GROMACS .gro file of C-alpha atoms in nm:
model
  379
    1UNK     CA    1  -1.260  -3.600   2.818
    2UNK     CA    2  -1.486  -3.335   2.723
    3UNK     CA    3  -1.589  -3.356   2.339
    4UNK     CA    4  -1.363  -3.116   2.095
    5UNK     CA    5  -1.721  -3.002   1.998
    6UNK     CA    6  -1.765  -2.850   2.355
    7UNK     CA    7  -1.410  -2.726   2.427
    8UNK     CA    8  -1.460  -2.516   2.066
    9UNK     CA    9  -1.766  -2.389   2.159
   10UNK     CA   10  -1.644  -2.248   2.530
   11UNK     CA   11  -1.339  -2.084   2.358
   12UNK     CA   12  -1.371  -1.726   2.506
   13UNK     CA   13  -1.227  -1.454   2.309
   14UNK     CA   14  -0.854  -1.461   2.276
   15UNK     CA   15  -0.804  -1.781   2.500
   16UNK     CA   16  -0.515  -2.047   2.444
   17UNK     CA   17  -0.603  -2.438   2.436
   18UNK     CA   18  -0.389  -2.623   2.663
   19UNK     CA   19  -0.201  -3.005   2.695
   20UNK     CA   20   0.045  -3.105   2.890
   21UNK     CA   21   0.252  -2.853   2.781
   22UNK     CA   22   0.048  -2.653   2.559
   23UNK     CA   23  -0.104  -2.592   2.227
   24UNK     CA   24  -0.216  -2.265   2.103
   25UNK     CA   25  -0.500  -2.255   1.849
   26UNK     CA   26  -0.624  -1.878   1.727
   27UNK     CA   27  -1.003  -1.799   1.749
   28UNK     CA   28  -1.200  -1.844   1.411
   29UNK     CA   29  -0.883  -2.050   1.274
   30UNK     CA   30  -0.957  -2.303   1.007
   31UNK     CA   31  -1.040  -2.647   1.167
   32UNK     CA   32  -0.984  -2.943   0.918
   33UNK     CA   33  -1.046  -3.321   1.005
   34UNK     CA   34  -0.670  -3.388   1.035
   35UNK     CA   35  -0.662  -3.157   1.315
   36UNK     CA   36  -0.929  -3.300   1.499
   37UNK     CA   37  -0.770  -3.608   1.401
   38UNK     CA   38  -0.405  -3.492   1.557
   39UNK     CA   39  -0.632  -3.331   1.879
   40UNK     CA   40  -0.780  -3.650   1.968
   41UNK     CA   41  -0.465  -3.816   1.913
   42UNK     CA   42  -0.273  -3.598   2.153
   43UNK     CA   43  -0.550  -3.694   2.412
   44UNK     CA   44  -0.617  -3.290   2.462
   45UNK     CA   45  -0.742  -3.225   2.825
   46UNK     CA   46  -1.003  -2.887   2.830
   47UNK     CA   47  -0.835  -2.655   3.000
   48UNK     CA   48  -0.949  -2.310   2.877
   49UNK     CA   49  -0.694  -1.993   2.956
   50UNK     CA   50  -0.714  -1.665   2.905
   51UNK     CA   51  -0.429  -1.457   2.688
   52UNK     CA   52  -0.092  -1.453   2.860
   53UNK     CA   53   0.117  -1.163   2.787
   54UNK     CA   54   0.403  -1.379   2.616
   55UNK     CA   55   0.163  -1.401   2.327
   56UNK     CA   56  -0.010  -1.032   2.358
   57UNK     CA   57  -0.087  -0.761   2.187
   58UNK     CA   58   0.212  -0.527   2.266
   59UNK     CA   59   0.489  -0.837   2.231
   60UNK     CA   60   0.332  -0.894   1.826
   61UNK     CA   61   0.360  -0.535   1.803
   62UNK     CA   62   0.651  -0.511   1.911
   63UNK     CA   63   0.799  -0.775   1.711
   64UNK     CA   64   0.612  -0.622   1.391
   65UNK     CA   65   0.771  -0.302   1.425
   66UNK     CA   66   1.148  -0.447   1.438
   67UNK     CA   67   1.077  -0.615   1.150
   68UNK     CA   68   0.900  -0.350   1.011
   69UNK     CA   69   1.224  -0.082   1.160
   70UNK     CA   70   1.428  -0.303   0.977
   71UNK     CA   71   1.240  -0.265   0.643
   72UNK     CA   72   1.236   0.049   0.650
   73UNK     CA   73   1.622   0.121   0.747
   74UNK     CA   74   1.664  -0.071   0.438
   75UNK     CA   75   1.450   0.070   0.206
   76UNK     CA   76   1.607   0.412   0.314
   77UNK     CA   77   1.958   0.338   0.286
   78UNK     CA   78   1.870   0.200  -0.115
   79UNK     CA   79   1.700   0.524  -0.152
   80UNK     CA   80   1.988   0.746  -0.037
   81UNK     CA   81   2.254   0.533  -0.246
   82UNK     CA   82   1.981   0.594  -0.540
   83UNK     CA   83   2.065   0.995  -0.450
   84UNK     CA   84   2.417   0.975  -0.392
   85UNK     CA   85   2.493   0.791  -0.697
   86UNK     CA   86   2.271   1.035  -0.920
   87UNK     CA   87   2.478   1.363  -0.723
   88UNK     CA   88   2.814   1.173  -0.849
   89UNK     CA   89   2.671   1.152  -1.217
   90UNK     CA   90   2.547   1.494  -1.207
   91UNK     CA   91   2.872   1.588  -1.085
   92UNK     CA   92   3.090   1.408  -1.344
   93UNK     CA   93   2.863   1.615  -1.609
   94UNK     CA   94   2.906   1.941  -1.430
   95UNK     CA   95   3.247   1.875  -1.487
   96UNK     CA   96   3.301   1.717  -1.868
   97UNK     CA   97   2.971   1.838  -2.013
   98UNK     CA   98   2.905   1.500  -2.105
   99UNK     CA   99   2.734   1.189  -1.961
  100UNK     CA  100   2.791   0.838  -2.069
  101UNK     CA  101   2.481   0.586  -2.114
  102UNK     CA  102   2.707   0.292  -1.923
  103UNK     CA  103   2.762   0.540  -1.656
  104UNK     CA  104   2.328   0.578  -1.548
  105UNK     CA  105   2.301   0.177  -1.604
  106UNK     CA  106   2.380   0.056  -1.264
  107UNK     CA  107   2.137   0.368  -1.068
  108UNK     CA  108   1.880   0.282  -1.322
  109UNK     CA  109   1.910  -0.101  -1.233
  110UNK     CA  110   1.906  -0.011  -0.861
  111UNK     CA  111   1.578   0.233  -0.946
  112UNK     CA  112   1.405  -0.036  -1.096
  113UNK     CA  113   1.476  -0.269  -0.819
  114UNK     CA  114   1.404  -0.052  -0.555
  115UNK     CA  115   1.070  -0.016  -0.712
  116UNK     CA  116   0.992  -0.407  -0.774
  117UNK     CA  117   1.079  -0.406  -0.352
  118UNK     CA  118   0.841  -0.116  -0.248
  119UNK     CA  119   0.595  -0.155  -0.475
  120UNK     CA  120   0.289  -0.124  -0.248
  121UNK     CA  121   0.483   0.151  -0.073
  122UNK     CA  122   0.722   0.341  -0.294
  123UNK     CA  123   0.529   0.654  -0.297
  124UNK     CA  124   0.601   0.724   0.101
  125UNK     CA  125   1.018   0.708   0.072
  126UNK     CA  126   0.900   1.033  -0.133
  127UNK     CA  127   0.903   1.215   0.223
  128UNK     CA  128   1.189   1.076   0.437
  129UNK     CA  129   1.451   1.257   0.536
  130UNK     CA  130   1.677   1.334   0.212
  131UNK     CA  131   2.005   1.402   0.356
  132UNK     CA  132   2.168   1.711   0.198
  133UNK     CA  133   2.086   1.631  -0.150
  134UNK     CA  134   2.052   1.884  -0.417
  135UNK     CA  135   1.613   1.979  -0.510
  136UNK     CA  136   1.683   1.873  -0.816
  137UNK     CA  137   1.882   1.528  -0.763
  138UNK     CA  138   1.615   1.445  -0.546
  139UNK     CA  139   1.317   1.553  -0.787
  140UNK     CA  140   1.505   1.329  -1.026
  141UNK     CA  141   1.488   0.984  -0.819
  142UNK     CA  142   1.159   1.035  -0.746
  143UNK     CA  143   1.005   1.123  -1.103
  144UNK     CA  144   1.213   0.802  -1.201
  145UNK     CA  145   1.081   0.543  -0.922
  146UNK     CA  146   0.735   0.715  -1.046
  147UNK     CA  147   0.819   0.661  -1.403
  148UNK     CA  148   0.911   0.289  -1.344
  149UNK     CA  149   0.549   0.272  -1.178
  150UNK     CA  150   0.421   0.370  -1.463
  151UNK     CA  151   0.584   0.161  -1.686
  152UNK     CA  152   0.489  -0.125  -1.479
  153UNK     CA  153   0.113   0.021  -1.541
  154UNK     CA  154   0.160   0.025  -1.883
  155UNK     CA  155   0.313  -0.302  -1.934
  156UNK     CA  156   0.601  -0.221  -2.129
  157UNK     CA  157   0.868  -0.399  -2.179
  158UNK     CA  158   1.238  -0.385  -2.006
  159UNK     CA  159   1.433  -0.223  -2.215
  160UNK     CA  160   1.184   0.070  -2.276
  161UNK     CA  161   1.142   0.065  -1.896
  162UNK     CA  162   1.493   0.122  -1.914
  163UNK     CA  163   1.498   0.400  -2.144
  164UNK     CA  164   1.217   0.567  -1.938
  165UNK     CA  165   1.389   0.564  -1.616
  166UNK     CA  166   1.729   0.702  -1.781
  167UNK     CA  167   1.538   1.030  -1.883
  168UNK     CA  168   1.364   1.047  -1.609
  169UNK     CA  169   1.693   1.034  -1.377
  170UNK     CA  170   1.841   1.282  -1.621
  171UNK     CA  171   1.561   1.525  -1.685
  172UNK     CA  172   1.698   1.820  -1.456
  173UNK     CA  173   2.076   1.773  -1.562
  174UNK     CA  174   2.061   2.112  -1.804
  175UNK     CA  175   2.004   2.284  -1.417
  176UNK     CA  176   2.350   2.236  -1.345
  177UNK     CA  177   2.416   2.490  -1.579
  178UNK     CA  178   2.193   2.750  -1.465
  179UNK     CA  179   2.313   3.000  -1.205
  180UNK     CA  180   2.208   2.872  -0.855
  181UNK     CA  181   2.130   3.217  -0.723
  182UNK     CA  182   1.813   3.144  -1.003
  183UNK     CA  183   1.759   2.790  -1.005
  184UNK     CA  184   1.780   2.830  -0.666
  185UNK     CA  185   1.558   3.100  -0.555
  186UNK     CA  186   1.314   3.076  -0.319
  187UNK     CA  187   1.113   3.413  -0.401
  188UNK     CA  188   0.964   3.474  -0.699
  189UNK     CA  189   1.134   3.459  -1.030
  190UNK     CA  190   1.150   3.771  -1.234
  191UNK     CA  191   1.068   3.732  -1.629
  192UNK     CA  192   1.348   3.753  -1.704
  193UNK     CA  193   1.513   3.462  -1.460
  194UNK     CA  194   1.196   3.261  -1.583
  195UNK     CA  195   1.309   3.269  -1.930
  196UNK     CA  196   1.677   3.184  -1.821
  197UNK     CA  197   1.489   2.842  -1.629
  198UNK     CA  198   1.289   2.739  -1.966
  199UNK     CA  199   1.617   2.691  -2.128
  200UNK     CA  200   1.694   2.390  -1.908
  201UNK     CA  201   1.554   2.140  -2.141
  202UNK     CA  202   1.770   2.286  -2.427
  203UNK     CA  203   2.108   2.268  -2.187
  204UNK     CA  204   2.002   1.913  -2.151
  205UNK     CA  205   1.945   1.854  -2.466
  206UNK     CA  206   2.296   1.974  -2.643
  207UNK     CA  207   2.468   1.736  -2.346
  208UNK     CA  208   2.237   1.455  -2.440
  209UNK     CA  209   2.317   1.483  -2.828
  210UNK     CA  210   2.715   1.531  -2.799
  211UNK     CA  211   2.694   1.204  -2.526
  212UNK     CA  212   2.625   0.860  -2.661
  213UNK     CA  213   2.272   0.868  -2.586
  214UNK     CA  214   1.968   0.724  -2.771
  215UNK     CA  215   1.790   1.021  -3.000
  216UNK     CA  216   1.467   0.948  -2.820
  217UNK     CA  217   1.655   0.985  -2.489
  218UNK     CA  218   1.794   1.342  -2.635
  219UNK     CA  219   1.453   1.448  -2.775
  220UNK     CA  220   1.201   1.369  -2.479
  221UNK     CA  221   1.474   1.532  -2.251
  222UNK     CA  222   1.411   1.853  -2.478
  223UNK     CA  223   1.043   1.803  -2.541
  224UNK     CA  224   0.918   1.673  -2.170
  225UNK     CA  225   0.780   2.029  -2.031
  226UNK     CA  226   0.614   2.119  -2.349
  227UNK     CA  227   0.212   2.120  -2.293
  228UNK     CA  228  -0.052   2.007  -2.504
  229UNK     CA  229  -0.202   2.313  -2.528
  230UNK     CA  230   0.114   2.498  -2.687
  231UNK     CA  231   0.202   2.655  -2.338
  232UNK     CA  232   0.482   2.452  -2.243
  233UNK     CA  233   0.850   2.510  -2.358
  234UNK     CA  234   1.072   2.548  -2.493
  235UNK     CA  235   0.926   2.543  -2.833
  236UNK     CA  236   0.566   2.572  -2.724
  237UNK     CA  237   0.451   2.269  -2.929
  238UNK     CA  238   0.133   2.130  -2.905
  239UNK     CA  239  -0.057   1.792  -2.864
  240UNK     CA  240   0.053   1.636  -3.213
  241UNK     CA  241   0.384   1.717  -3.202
  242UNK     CA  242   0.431   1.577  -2.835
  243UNK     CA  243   0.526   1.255  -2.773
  244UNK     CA  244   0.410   1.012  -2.534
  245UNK     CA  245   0.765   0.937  -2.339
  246UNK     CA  246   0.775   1.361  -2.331
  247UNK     CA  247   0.431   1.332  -2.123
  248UNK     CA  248   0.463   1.030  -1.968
  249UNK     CA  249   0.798   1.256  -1.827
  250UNK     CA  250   0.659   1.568  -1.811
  251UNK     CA  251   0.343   1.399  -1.560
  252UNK     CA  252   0.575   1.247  -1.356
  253UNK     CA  253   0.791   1.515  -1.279
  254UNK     CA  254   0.463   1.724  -1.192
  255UNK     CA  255   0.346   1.522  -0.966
  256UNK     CA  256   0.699   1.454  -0.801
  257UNK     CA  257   0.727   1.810  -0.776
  258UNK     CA  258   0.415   1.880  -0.579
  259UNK     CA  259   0.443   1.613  -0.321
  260UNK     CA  260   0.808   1.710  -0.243
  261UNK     CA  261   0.918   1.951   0.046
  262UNK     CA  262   1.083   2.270  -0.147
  263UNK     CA  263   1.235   2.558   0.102
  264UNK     CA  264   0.930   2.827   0.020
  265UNK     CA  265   0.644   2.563  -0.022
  266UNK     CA  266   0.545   2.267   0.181
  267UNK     CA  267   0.513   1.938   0.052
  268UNK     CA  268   0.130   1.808  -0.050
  269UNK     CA  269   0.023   1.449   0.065
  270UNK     CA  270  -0.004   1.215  -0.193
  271UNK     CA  271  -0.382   1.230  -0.258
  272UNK     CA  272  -0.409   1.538  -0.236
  273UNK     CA  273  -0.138   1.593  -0.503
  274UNK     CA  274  -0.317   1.373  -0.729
  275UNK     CA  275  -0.605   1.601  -0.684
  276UNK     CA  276  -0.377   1.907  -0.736
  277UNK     CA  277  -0.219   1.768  -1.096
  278UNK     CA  278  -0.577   1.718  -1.225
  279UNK     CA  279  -0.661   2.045  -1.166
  280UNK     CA  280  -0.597   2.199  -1.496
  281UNK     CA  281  -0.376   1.875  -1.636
  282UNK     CA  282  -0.660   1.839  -1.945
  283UNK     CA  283  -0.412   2.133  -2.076
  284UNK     CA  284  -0.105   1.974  -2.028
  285UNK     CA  285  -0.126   1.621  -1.994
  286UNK     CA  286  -0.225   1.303  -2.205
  287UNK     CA  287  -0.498   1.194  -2.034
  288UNK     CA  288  -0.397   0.822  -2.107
  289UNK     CA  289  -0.074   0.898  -1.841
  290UNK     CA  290  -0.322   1.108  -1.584
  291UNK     CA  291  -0.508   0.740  -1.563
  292UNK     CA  292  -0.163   0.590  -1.534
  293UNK     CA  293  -0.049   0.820  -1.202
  294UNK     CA  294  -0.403   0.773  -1.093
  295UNK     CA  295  -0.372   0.444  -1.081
  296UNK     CA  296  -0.034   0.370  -1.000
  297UNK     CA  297  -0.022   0.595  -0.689
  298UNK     CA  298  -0.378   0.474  -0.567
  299UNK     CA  299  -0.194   0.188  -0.500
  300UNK     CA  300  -0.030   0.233  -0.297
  301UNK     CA  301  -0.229   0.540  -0.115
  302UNK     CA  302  -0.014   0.450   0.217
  303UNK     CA  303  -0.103   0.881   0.352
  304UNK     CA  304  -0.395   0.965   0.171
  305UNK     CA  305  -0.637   1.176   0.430
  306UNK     CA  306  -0.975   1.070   0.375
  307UNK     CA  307  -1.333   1.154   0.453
  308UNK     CA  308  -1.546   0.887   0.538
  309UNK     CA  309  -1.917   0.820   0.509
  310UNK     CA  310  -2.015   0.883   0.880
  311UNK     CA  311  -1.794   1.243   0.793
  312UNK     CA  312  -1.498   1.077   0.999
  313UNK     CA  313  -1.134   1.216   0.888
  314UNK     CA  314  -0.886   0.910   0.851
  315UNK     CA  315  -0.532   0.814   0.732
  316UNK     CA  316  -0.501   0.508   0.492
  317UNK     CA  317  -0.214   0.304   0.652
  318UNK     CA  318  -0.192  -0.010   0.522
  319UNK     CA  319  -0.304  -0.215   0.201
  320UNK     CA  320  -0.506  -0.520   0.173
  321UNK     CA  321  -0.254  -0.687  -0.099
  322UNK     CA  322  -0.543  -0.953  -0.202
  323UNK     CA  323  -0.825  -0.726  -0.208
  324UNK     CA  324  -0.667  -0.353  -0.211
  325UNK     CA  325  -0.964  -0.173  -0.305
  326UNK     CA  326  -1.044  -0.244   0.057
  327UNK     CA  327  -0.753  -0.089   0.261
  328UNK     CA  328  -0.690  -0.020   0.623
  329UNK     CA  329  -0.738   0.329   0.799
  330UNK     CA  330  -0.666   0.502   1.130
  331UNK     CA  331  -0.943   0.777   1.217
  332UNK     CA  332  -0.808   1.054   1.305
  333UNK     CA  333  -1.110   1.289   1.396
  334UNK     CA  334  -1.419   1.103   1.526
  335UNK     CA  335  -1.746   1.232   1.641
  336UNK     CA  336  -1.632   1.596   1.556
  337UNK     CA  337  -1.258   1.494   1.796
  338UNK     CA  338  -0.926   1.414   1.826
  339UNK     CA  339  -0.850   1.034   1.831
  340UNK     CA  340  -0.491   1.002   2.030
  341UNK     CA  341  -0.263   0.817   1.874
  342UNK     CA  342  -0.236   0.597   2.115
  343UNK     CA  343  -0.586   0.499   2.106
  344UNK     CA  344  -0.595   0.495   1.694
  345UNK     CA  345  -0.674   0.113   1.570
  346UNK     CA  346  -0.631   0.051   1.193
  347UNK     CA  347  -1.008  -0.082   1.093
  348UNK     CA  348  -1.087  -0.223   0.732
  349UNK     CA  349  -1.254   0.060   0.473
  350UNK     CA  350  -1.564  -0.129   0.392
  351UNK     CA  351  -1.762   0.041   0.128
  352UNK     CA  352  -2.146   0.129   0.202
  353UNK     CA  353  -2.092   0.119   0.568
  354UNK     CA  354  -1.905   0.439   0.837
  355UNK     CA  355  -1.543   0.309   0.715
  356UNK     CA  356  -1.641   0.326   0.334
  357UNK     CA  357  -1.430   0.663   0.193
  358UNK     CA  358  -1.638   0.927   0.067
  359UNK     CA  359  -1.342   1.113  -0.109
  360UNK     CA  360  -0.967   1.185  -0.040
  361UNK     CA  361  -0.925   1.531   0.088
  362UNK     CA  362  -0.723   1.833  -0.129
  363UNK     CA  363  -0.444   2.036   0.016
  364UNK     CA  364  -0.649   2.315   0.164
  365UNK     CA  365  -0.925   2.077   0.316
  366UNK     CA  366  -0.623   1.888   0.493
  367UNK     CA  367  -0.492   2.240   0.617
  368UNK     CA  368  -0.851   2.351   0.734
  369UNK     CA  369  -0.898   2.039   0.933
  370UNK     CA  370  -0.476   1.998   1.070
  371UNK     CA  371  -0.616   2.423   1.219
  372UNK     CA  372  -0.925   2.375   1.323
  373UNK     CA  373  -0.830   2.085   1.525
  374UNK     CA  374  -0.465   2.219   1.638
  375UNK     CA  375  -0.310   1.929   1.437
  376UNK     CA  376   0.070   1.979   1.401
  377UNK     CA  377   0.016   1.768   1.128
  378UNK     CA  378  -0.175   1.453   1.036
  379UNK     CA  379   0.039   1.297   0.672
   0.00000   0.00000   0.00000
């Protein structure tokens, strides 16, 4: 019998090891003594083979993606009961002018669990296919998964979790009064119509305070698109008289709003969203809750277009969960062309060498590259 010594060391790349019948053992696997133990045991005969396609690349990948498929279908179908569930309450206020705290419970449980599920992921359900869901319904789920992210940054505790997610669902409901030939419109707003849309928060504020809701809940709901420069409304307040919970809301539904598809604008990717709130947020936003989306959506950074340090475009596609400062990319322009898709193969990001990120790319930098290249589109 050749020595296990030997038969290791002739291993080509990808090959099987052999018996009778046959034992597989993967390249650069972890040898203890009780396996050499069990090897010499089983008697092994050398009998080196090379990959057979029951075990190859396209069969794991296969497999992966059913699984994955499945995921995903599943994921989805919580996210659409999430919508549909928020249209019925929205609904049931349309028509009473009232909304019940035991009626949001069960969508804010189902929120918050759909978070703890995709937590790695969350951010991309933000771009699926959203059925025939009202803007603002949809605006609403996603500010609240984003708001339970935060939360989850923060470290608070359940019940002010809670309490976050409720506004958050409910932070558009004064819309529904609104005329939809304004709220709406996809052209411009005139002055006046804009003034008619700053009074949402004030709409959802009278049906907050005649419900059985919390006064925080009815005074962030009024208070969350104030700024903290006194340009926000409806009362143009500034920092002091802001409250956390308004800008913790008031960030989330920014950000929400720029990475989701509207009729006149398209979407932004993630990063480059991020990228877009900081713009001029120092005037608006806490910059405590800035760090907090910063850090919650990076993540979990799942489209973020990137420029690497050999000036490489790629696509973050998957996260390292033990080390996720290192995550996995797909280029998509190398050497100045087009990878095809079908010959794209995620690599590590390893910082200080051609796959370390140099910087995510903004909105415009992603649209200069997706023309000059003839992408349809690349997030």
């Amino acid at each position: 019998m050749q020595n296990f010594e030997s038969i290791i060391k002739n291993i080509k790349n990808s090959s099987y090891l052999i018996d009778k019948e046959f034992l597989v053992w993967p390249e650069n696997a972890f040898i203890g003594d009780k396996n050499i133990e069990l090897i010499e045991k089983w008697n092994l005969k050398s009998y080196i083979k090379e990959r057979k396609n029951f075990f190859s690349d396209d069969s794991v990948k296969r497999e992966y993606e059913e699984i994955h498929k499945k995921f995903n279908e599943e994921a989805i179908s919580s996210y659409h009961v999430i919508i549909s569930n928020l249209e019925e309450i929205y609904e049931n206020c349309k028509r009473n002018k009232k909304i019940y705290y035991q009626d949001i419970m069960p969508t804010v449980k189902k929120v918050i669990e759909f978070y703890k599920k995709q937590k790695k992921i969350f951010i991309k359900y933000f771009r699926i296919p959203k059925l025939s869901a009202n803007y603002h319904i949809i605006h609403s789920v996603n500010t609240a998964i984003l708001t339970v992210a935060l939360g989850n940054e923060m470290g608070l505790n359940n019940y002010k979790t809670v309490e976050l997610c409720s506004i958050a669902l409910l932070h558009k409901i004064g819309f529904l009064f609104i005329p939809t030939k304004i709220s709406e419109k996809k052209e411009a707003l005139t002055d006046e119509e804009l003034e008619i849309i700053k009074k949402y928060p004030i709409i959802s504020y009278k049906i907050a305070s005649t419900s059985n809701l919390s006064r925080s809940i009815c005074l962030t709901l009024l208070t969350h698109k104030e700024n903290l420069d006194g340009t926000g409304y409806p009362k143009g307040l500034t920092s002091e008289n802001i409250s956390i919970e308004s800008n913790i809301i008031g960030a989330a539904s920014a950000y929400s709003a720029i990475i989701l598809d509207k009729a006149y604008k398209k979407s932004f990717n993630s990063g480059a969203s991020i990228i877009e709130l900081i713009q001029d947020a120092d005037k608006k936003f806490d910059k405590r809750v800035l760090k907090l989306i910063i850090n919650a959506i990076s993540s979990c950074p799942l489209d973020f277009i990137v420029e690497l340090n050999d000036n490489s475009i790629a696509k973050i596609v998957d996260i390292d969960d033990s080390n996720p400062n290192l995550p996995y990319i797909n280029h998509i322009i190398k050497n100045g062309k087009v990878v095809d898709k079908n010959e794209q193969h995620s690599v590590q990001s390893i910082p200080n060498t051609n796959t370390g990120i140099k910087k995510i790319l903004n909105q415009n930098e992603i649209e200069l590259i997706k023309n000059k290249y003839s992408l349809i589109n690349i997030i």
